[in-house]
Short mmCIF file of N, CA and C in Angstrom, two decimals:
data_model
loop_
_atom_site.label_atom_id
_atom_site.label_comp_id
_atom_site.label_asym_id
_atom_site.label_seq_id
_atom_site.Cartn_x
_atom_site.Cartn_y
_atom_site.Cartn_z
N MET Z 1 0.90 -1.31 -0.18
CA MET Z 1 0.09 0.02 -0.07
C MET Z 1 1.04 1.25 -0.06
N VAL Z 2 0.44 2.18 -0.92
CA VAL Z 2 1.14 3.44 -0.55
C VAL Z 2 0.03 4.67 -0.54
N TYR Z 3 0.50 5.81 -0.15
CA TYR Z 3 -0.46 6.96 0.17
C TYR Z 3 0.09 7.94 -0.96
N LEU Z 4 -1.12 8.39 -1.89
CA LEU Z 4 -1.11 9.55 -2.90
C LEU Z 4 -1.63 10.74 -2.27
N ILE Z 5 -0.65 11.79 -2.35
CA ILE Z 5 -0.96 13.01 -1.74
C ILE Z 5 -1.49 13.97 -3.05
N TYR Z 6 -2.35 14.65 -2.70
CA TYR Z 6 -2.85 15.42 -3.80
C TYR Z 6 -2.80 16.92 -3.24
N LYS Z 7 -2.68 17.93 -4.06
CA LYS Z 7 -3.15 19.41 -3.87
C LYS Z 7 -4.47 19.47 -4.71
N THR Z 8 -5.53 20.33 -3.96
CA THR Z 8 -6.73 20.26 -4.55
C THR Z 8 -7.28 21.75 -4.85
N ASP Z 9 -8.21 21.80 -5.28
CA ASP Z 9 -8.93 23.32 -5.16
C ASP Z 9 -9.76 23.34 -3.74
N ASN Z 10 -10.28 24.65 -3.39
CA ASN Z 10 -10.64 24.74 -2.15
C ASN Z 10 -11.81 23.71 -1.65
N TRP Z 11 -12.77 23.12 -2.93
CA TRP Z 11 -13.78 22.31 -2.59
C TRP Z 11 -13.38 20.65 -2.75
N HIS Z 12 -12.02 20.58 -2.96
CA HIS Z 12 -11.59 19.20 -2.95
C HIS Z 12 -12.43 18.41 -4.21
N SER Z 13 -12.47 19.22 -5.35
CA SER Z 13 -13.05 18.51 -6.58
C SER Z 13 -12.05 17.43 -7.06
N TYR Z 14 -12.76 16.48 -7.52
CA TYR Z 14 -11.69 15.26 -8.13
C TYR Z 14 -11.05 16.02 -9.21
N ASN Z 15 -11.54 16.88 -10.22
CA ASN Z 15 -10.94 17.09 -11.59
C ASN Z 15 -9.49 17.99 -11.16
N SER Z 16 -9.61 18.67 -9.80
CA SER Z 16 -8.60 19.43 -9.44
C SER Z 16 -7.42 18.92 -8.98
N ARG Z 17 -7.59 17.52 -8.64
CA ARG Z 17 -6.29 16.75 -7.99
C ARG Z 17 -5.36 16.93 -8.97
N GLU Z 18 -3.86 17.16 -8.01
CA GLU Z 18 -2.62 17.25 -8.69
C GLU Z 18 -2.08 16.28 -7.81
N VAL Z 19 -1.31 15.57 -8.01
CA VAL Z 19 -0.31 14.49 -7.26
C VAL Z 19 0.88 15.18 -7.06
N ILE Z 20 1.14 15.16 -5.53
CA ILE Z 20 2.25 16.18 -5.35
C ILE Z 20 3.30 15.09 -4.54
N GLY Z 21 3.00 14.01 -4.34
CA GLY Z 21 3.64 12.91 -3.41
C GLY Z 21 3.33 11.39 -3.36
N VAL Z 22 4.00 10.88 -3.14
CA VAL Z 22 3.68 9.15 -2.93
C VAL Z 22 4.69 8.88 -1.67
N CYS Z 23 3.76 8.30 -0.80
CA CYS Z 23 4.27 7.87 0.53
C CYS Z 23 4.23 6.35 0.94
N PHE Z 24 5.16 5.84 1.62
CA PHE Z 24 4.92 4.52 2.35
C PHE Z 24 4.16 4.36 3.58
N GLU Z 25 4.38 5.11 4.28
CA GLU Z 25 3.94 5.59 5.87
C GLU Z 25 3.25 6.79 5.82
N PRO Z 26 1.85 6.83 6.67
CA PRO Z 26 1.17 7.90 7.06
C PRO Z 26 2.02 9.22 7.77
N GLU Z 27 2.97 8.81 8.48
CA GLU Z 27 3.77 9.74 8.92
C GLU Z 27 4.48 10.60 8.06
N SER Z 28 4.79 9.99 7.11
CA SER Z 28 5.56 10.67 5.82
C SER Z 28 4.76 11.75 5.04
N VAL Z 29 3.52 11.29 4.90
CA VAL Z 29 2.29 12.32 4.41
C VAL Z 29 2.33 13.55 4.99
N ILE Z 30 2.47 13.49 6.26
CA ILE Z 30 2.30 14.72 7.01
C ILE Z 30 3.56 15.77 6.90
N LYS Z 31 4.43 15.07 6.75
CA LYS Z 31 5.95 15.65 6.68
C LYS Z 31 5.92 16.15 5.18
N THR Z 32 5.19 15.56 4.22
CA THR Z 32 5.47 15.84 2.68
C THR Z 32 4.57 17.11 2.53
N CYS Z 33 3.62 17.19 3.14
CA CYS Z 33 2.49 18.22 3.06
C CYS Z 33 3.09 19.50 3.77
N LYS Z 34 3.85 19.36 4.87
CA LYS Z 34 4.47 20.53 5.57
C LYS Z 34 5.52 20.96 4.55
N GLU Z 35 6.22 20.27 3.90
CA GLU Z 35 7.39 20.32 2.84
C GLU Z 35 6.80 21.29 1.85
N GLN Z 36 5.52 20.83 1.31
CA GLN Z 36 4.80 21.41 0.28
C GLN Z 36 4.44 22.98 0.72
N ALA Z 37 3.77 23.01 1.75
CA ALA Z 37 3.29 24.33 2.40
C ALA Z 37 4.48 25.24 2.28
N LYS Z 38 5.57 24.64 3.12
CA LYS Z 38 6.91 25.55 3.30
C LYS Z 38 7.17 25.94 1.92
N LYS Z 39 7.21 25.18 0.76
CA LYS Z 39 7.63 25.49 -0.59
C LYS Z 39 6.69 26.63 -1.19
N GLU Z 40 5.34 26.69 -0.57
CA GLU Z 40 4.51 27.77 -1.07
C GLU Z 40 4.53 28.98 -0.26
N GLY Z 41 5.43 28.93 1.00
CA GLY Z 41 5.77 30.25 2.01
C GLY Z 41 4.60 30.13 2.82
N GLU Z 42 4.05 28.98 3.29
CA GLU Z 42 2.89 28.98 4.09
C GLU Z 42 3.18 27.70 5.11
N LYS Z 43 2.21 27.85 6.22
CA LYS Z 43 2.51 26.67 7.23
C LYS Z 43 1.16 26.08 7.42
N ILE Z 44 1.36 24.77 7.70
CA ILE Z 44 0.05 24.02 8.18
C ILE Z 44 -0.04 24.35 9.75
N LYS Z 45 -1.18 24.77 9.94
CA LYS Z 45 -1.37 24.99 11.44
C LYS Z 45 -2.04 23.71 12.04
N LYS Z 46 -2.07 23.89 13.20
CA LYS Z 46 -2.44 22.85 14.20
C LYS Z 46 -3.82 22.17 13.93
N ASN Z 47 -4.79 23.24 13.75
CA ASN Z 47 -6.07 22.48 13.47
C ASN Z 47 -6.21 21.82 12.00
N GLN Z 48 -5.37 22.32 11.13
CA GLN Z 48 -5.05 21.66 9.89
C GLN Z 48 -4.55 20.34 9.89
N LEU Z 49 -3.51 20.37 10.70
CA LEU Z 49 -2.78 18.97 11.05
C LEU Z 49 -3.64 17.83 11.48
N PHE Z 50 -4.63 18.21 12.41
CA PHE Z 50 -5.78 17.54 12.96
C PHE Z 50 -6.73 16.95 11.90
N ASN Z 51 -7.01 17.96 11.04
CA ASN Z 51 -8.05 17.42 9.75
C ASN Z 51 -7.06 16.52 8.74
N LEU Z 52 -6.19 16.61 8.77
CA LEU Z 52 -5.23 15.89 7.83
C LEU Z 52 -5.03 14.31 8.31
N GLN Z 53 -4.58 14.57 9.62
CA GLN Z 53 -4.81 13.24 10.29
C GLN Z 53 -6.00 12.52 10.54
N THR Z 54 -6.99 13.15 11.00
CA THR Z 54 -8.31 12.67 10.97
C THR Z 54 -9.40 12.47 9.96
N TYR Z 55 -9.37 13.25 9.03
CA TYR Z 55 -10.13 13.29 7.83
C TYR Z 55 -9.26 12.89 6.39
N ASN Z 56 -8.01 12.92 6.60
CA ASN Z 56 -7.34 12.64 5.21
C ASN Z 56 -7.04 14.05 4.35
N GLN Z 57 -7.83 15.40 4.79
CA GLN Z 57 -7.44 16.31 4.09
C GLN Z 57 -7.34 17.42 4.92
N THR Z 58 -7.14 18.51 4.25
CA THR Z 58 -7.10 19.95 5.20
C THR Z 58 -8.40 20.60 4.86
N GLN Z 59 -8.89 21.31 5.68
CA GLN Z 59 -10.37 22.13 5.57
C GLN Z 59 -9.90 23.62 5.77
N GLY Z 60 -9.61 24.44 5.16
CA GLY Z 60 -9.53 25.97 5.40
C GLY Z 60 -8.13 26.16 5.47
N TYR Z 61 -7.10 25.49 4.99
CA TYR Z 61 -5.89 25.93 4.73
C TYR Z 61 -5.71 27.21 4.15
N GLU Z 62 -4.95 27.88 4.62
CA GLU Z 62 -4.57 29.31 4.53
C GLU Z 62 -3.80 29.63 3.28
N GLY Z 63 -3.06 28.56 2.65
CA GLY Z 63 -2.40 28.85 1.49
C GLY Z 63 -3.30 28.48 0.29
N GLU Z 64 -3.04 28.36 -0.77
CA GLU Z 64 -4.06 28.21 -1.85
C GLU Z 64 -4.47 26.71 -2.13
N GLY Z 65 -5.67 26.53 -2.18
CA GLY Z 65 -6.26 25.24 -2.45
C GLY Z 65 -6.13 24.48 -1.11
N GLU Z 66 -6.12 22.88 -1.08
CA GLU Z 66 -6.19 22.15 0.01
C GLU Z 66 -5.29 20.97 -0.39
N PHE Z 67 -4.89 20.39 0.87
CA PHE Z 67 -4.38 18.99 0.72
C PHE Z 67 -5.20 17.74 1.00
N HIS Z 68 -4.95 16.64 0.33
CA HIS Z 68 -5.67 15.49 0.46
C HIS Z 68 -4.89 14.37 0.26
N PHE Z 69 -5.18 13.10 0.79
CA PHE Z 69 -4.32 12.13 0.56
C PHE Z 69 -5.47 10.62 0.69
N GLU Z 70 -5.06 9.72 0.05
CA GLU Z 70 -5.51 8.39 0.13
C GLU Z 70 -4.64 7.27 -0.09
N SER Z 71 -4.85 6.13 0.67
CA SER Z 71 -4.33 4.99 0.44
C SER Z 71 -4.71 4.32 -0.68
N VAL Z 72 -3.84 3.63 -1.33
CA VAL Z 72 -3.82 3.04 -2.79
C VAL Z 72 -3.13 1.45 -2.55
N ASP Z 73 -3.81 0.61 -2.99
CA ASP Z 73 -3.01 -0.76 -2.90
C ASP Z 73 -2.18 -0.96 -4.48
N THR Z 74 -0.94 -1.42 -3.92
CA THR Z 74 -0.04 -1.60 -5.06
C THR Z 74 -0.48 -2.70 -6.03
N ASN Z 75 0.10 -2.77 -7.36
CA ASN Z 75 -0.12 -3.91 -8.37
C ASN Z 75 -1.55 -4.12 -8.34
N THR Z 76 -2.41 -2.92 -8.48
CA THR Z 76 -3.60 -3.14 -8.61
C THR Z 76 -4.21 -2.08 -9.62
N LEU Z 77 -5.28 -2.64 -10.42
CA LEU Z 77 -5.73 -1.65 -11.61
C LEU Z 77 -6.60 -0.68 -10.58
N LEU Z 78 -6.52 0.59 -11.00
CA LEU Z 78 -7.27 1.72 -10.37
C LEU Z 78 -8.45 2.00 -11.08
#
Protein backbone atom coordinates (compact mmCIF):
# COMPACT_ATOMS: atom_id res chain seq x y z
CA MET A 1 0.00 0.00 0.00
CA VAL A 2 1.12 3.55 -0.75
CA TYR A 3 -0.34 6.94 0.07
CA LEU A 4 -0.99 9.39 -2.75
CA ILE A 5 -0.93 13.06 -1.76
CA TYR A 6 -2.90 15.58 -3.76
CA LYS A 7 -3.19 19.33 -3.90
CA THR A 8 -6.79 20.24 -4.76
CA ASP A 9 -8.97 23.29 -5.13
CA ASN A 10 -10.81 24.62 -2.07
CA TRP A 11 -13.74 22.25 -2.67
CA HIS A 12 -11.56 19.11 -3.01
CA SER A 13 -13.08 18.49 -6.44
CA TYR A 14 -11.85 15.34 -8.12
CA ASN A 15 -10.96 17.16 -11.35
CA SER A 16 -8.62 19.52 -9.50
CA ARG A 17 -6.45 16.78 -7.98
CA GLU A 18 -2.75 17.14 -8.68
CA VAL A 19 -0.45 14.43 -7.30
CA ILE A 20 2.33 16.07 -5.29
CA GLY A 21 3.73 13.04 -3.45
CA VAL A 22 3.77 9.29 -2.88
CA CYS A 23 4.59 7.86 0.56
CA PHE A 24 4.88 4.46 2.19
CA GLU A 25 3.95 5.56 5.74
CA PRO A 26 1.22 7.88 7.02
CA GLU A 27 3.82 9.83 9.02
CA SER A 28 5.60 10.68 5.77
CA VAL A 29 2.35 12.13 4.37
CA ILE A 30 2.26 14.81 7.06
CA LYS A 31 5.95 15.61 6.54
CA THR A 32 5.48 15.89 2.78
CA CYS A 33 2.46 18.19 3.13
CA LYS A 34 4.42 20.40 5.53
CA GLU A 35 7.30 20.54 3.02
CA GLN A 36 4.91 21.58 0.24
CA ALA A 37 3.33 24.27 2.44
CA LYS A 38 6.80 25.61 3.26
CA LYS A 39 7.65 25.64 -0.44
CA GLU A 40 4.52 27.78 -0.96
CA GLY A 41 5.59 30.16 1.82
CA GLU A 42 2.84 28.88 4.12
CA LYS A 43 2.55 26.74 7.24
CA ILE A 44 0.03 24.03 8.07
CA LYS A 45 -1.46 25.07 11.39
CA LYS A 46 -2.36 22.75 14.26
CA ASN A 47 -6.08 22.53 13.41
CA GLN A 48 -5.22 21.66 9.80
CA LEU A 49 -2.83 18.94 10.95
CA PHE A 50 -5.70 17.50 13.00
CA ASN A 51 -7.93 17.52 9.89
CA LEU A 52 -5.20 15.93 7.80
CA GLN A 53 -4.62 13.16 10.35
CA THR A 54 -8.32 12.60 11.07
CA TYR A 55 -10.09 13.24 7.75
CA ASN A 56 -7.18 12.76 5.29
CA GLN A 57 -7.58 16.35 4.11
CA THR A 58 -7.14 19.94 5.19
CA GLN A 59 -10.20 22.15 5.53
CA GLY A 60 -9.53 25.86 5.42
CA TYR A 61 -5.80 25.76 4.66
CA GLU A 62 -4.63 29.37 4.47
CA GLY A 63 -2.55 28.78 1.34
CA GLU A 64 -3.94 28.21 -2.12
CA GLY A 65 -6.13 25.11 -2.39
CA GLU A 66 -6.19 22.18 0.02
CA PHE A 67 -4.26 18.97 0.74
CA HIS A 68 -5.83 15.52 0.45
CA PHE A 69 -4.41 12.01 0.60
CA GLU A 70 -5.63 8.45 0.14
CA SER A 71 -4.21 4.98 0.53
CA VAL A 72 -3.89 2.89 -2.63
CA ASP A 73 -3.05 -0.79 -2.95
CA THR A 74 -0.04 -1.46 -5.15
CA ASN A 75 -0.05 -3.78 -8.15
CA THR A 76 -3.77 -3.13 -8.60
CA LEU A 77 -5.73 -1.63 -11.46
CA LEU A 78 -7.28 1.65 -10.35
